[in-house]
Amino acid sequence: MKALANSLNWLEHRILHLEGLFIALAMTALIVDLFLQVLFRFLLDQPLDFTEELARILFAWLVFVGAAHALYHAQHFVVDLVYDALPPRAQSIAGYLVDGVVALFVLTLAWVGFRAVLSGSGAILPVLQIPASVQTLAMPAGMALMVFHTLVMLFNRRHVGDALAT
Amino acid sequence: LELTVAHVNPPGEASHEAFNELARQLQDSNAGIELKIFPQGQVGGEKDAVEQVQIGAISMTTVANANLSAFAPSVGVFDIPFIFRDADSHPWAVVDGPIGDEVSSKVEAEAGVEVLGWWSAGMRHLFTREKAVESPADLKGQKVRVIGSPVYIDTFNALGAKATPMPYGEVYTGLATGAIDGAENDSSGYRNMRFYEQAPNYTLTGHFFLFKPVVANKAALEALSREQRAEFDRIFADVTAYQRKLAVDNFQQDIETLKSQGVKVVEPDRSAFITAAQPVIDQYAEKFGTDLVQRIIATH
Amino acid sequence: MFEPTSLVFILTVALLLLRAPIFVVLGTPAIYYLWSKGIPLALAPQRLIGTVNESILLAVPMFMLAGRLMNQFDATTRIFDLAQALVGHIRGGLGFVAVKASMIFSAMSGSAAADAVGVGTITVRAMKDRGYDPSFAAAVTLSSATLAPVVPPSIIMIIYGASANVSIGKLFVGGVLPGLLMSSFLLLTVAYLSWRRQYPKGEAFCWRRLATAFSRSLLVLMTPIIIIGGIFTGLFTPTEASVVAVVYVLLLGLVYRKIEWKTLYQTLLSTGTAVGALMLVVSISGLDAWVIAREQIPQLLAASVTELTDSKTVVMLLILAVVLFLGLFMDATPIILMLVPAVMPLVTAFQIDPIHLGVLFCIMCVVGLITPPVGIALYGVAMVSNLPIERVFWASLPFFVMLLLSLGLMLLVPQIITFLPNLLIS
Ligand code: NA
Ligand code: NA
């Protein structure tokens, strides 16, 4: 059990590191892409056609991978007024209850999301001429990462919404 | 039995009125079908609506041909510039005949939705801020906002403009500040979005004829009994004729309204524009099959 | 016994109070709705992606990043030293600066969310550093973010103008005096609260200090000038202005020799993570909006309004009340798209001035962006100020009341809205 927990934590740290790189790269790419749009359209007088579509793809990935990263760092919005006033025992019960609902919710979205990508609308992004699933995959991918983070939290007896011990 | 419709058109627009008419006639008939309508993009944009129809969350929608082509590339053949001579007979001769049937069945194969009929958003025309465009020469170097679709971009570049993709919501401000010099749309979009306040020159280039095919979820239609389906099809055919006529009438009315608002409406020599766009016409004819394109052009 | 719907409602509230993430609280009932109505769950991914597949939202990460970079490069310190030198001797001086900063920012952004995260990132820290209560700083910023879509350019007004078939130019011009009125009301609130709570007063005014601070902040002061100038000369769109701001701030970082790769990486990462948390709520509220549209709730509300009165002012008040109510749960755009067609017959029947109603309607939509449980500006400010949403909201209440008062005034004195458009646009 302990060995499993250790290897899970090791894996989570690798994944967190990759998420971080991915987010920073997506932000950088977004800046470059949008700035090229301005530069080419208005300064070089040669509008680019792909920048807007690319920006929306990057944004979708940024949102859902960013949201997964935020789950680990307990950065999602919560109302903790009532929870904080509860006695420790009730907090623990509430904590597991909420963990369960969160796990079920993100698992459902990951599931229906992957199924939607697989069955596919067949849509093609008009300018880049690549499948729209390049963009729509972002949602289930982010949700799958959330499923993983939630499960590791359960293993570590840390509730969703508990600040990280530093 | 309840069927649902989602579309992005505002009141007064031909498709909006036609769906209301469809709901009314179904109500009055003995088909036992209730039509619930979600207009003006309440449940999402046109591509969202197509996806929701594919999923079965909505029963049907009407979608600009250019947007449908993201799901069903075959319909792109209708978006070749200047392929249609007019807005009230040539398009209908094409889609109501064998070509329409061919393309409809390709749509069903490619996008998994049924084409109920072909509606109209009329011809698309050009509007500019400062200089009224009479010929392609006037368009030289002007930044014209187009939707982010390759054929739109290629066409306007070929006409000498600088095709500039930009989100629809920013076009009004873009025209006001001069970020763009012009844009293109059908008369109802031009009037509804009040673009004429900032770009009061409307040139009737008619560079695209914009079909608004009505597509439906197959399972939703299969839920109708044979009698219901027959009644539905009869009423739908009726409404299609109404929609097409309304699109033409609306255009005349829009032009009157726009003129009374001080818009300069220019009727240019279309052939000069066609000549300039010829390389694009040829390029896309190659892509969709020169045979098919020839048949479309030869249809009377 | 409970029927299933009310049971789900109770469970949802329970979840909220037991510290479930807001996105789960918003999403769970919508999923239940789809399931119970037999609507394919595949709709959920469609709406989640479809809602954030919107170019205008791109301004949010960019302005958020620009604000964080300005903090990191001490550009913020320079500009607030200037502000301190200018108004520091007045009690609550920085509160005034925050309102004015939002006013300036309003002219660059069309969206309250972008304003809230852009200005908020800067003002909240600056005020905290200078001894203000952080939740006061957040509240000032949040309430002044409502100016963004009132002062042109405004995306909300464009959508309203297109839906209600009224002149967008007139709506833009009609927003100018209300913007000034609202900012004066907010300034009054700042003055009153600062006096009541005895907020800090800086050193006495000194020309020399002002001159030094001015020269040190000159390059930073150029930011709004470049951006507003760029928008109004058509060099770039309001959304693109956000990336121009980022690039300009990066250049400032080079000039001030403050760029370090490691902290830059951290800033990119923390901004991206914040964007994820913020936009996930937006994304899921798009699914809720679908459900609200499917049940035609706005239309039902509008229909019940008509039966209550025959006074024009009361009808307008009721319409605005409906907007305020829907604004609790929905973003501005879907409210406009659903409610405007439903109230248009009333405008004709009661001979309401469409510009008067339009501007009021848009302002009320914006108020919805700062109210819980769905309020993108509220969450944005909570995010950048690192405060719980409930604290930010409670601290904002006095400002919120003042905003409603200013709306009441504009309702009773239509000229505040209609004077300029009638004067300038025939
Ligand atoms: Na603004
Ligand atoms: Na709200």
Coordinates of C-alpha atoms and ligand atoms in Angstrom, one line a residue, chain C residues 323-331 335 365-379, ligand 2:
Chain C
V323 CA -32.2 41.1 -15.8
L324 CA -30.8 41.4 -12.2
F325 CA -32.3 38.1 -11.3
L326 CA -31.1 36.3 -14.4
G327 CA -27.7 38.0 -13.9
L328 CA -27.2 36.0 -10.8
F329 CA -26.9 32.8 -12.8
M330 CA -26.0 33.9 -16.3
D331 CA -23.5 35.8 -18.4
I335 CA -29.4 37.2 -21.1
C365 CA -26.3 42.9 -17.3
V366 CA -22.9 44.1 -16.2
V367 CA -24.0 44.2 -12.6
G368 CA -24.7 40.4 -13.0
L369 CA -21.0 39.9 -13.7
I370 CA -20.2 40.9 -10.2
T371 CA -22.9 38.9 -8.4
P372 CA -22.6 35.3 -7.2
P373 CA -23.1 32.5 -7.8
V374 CA -22.1 33.0 -11.5
G375 CA -20.1 36.2 -11.9
I376 CA -17.0 36.1 -14.0
A377 CA -15.7 39.5 -12.8
L378 CA -16.3 38.5 -9.1
Y379 CA -14.3 35.3 -9.6
Ligands
NA2 NA -24.0 36.9 -11.5

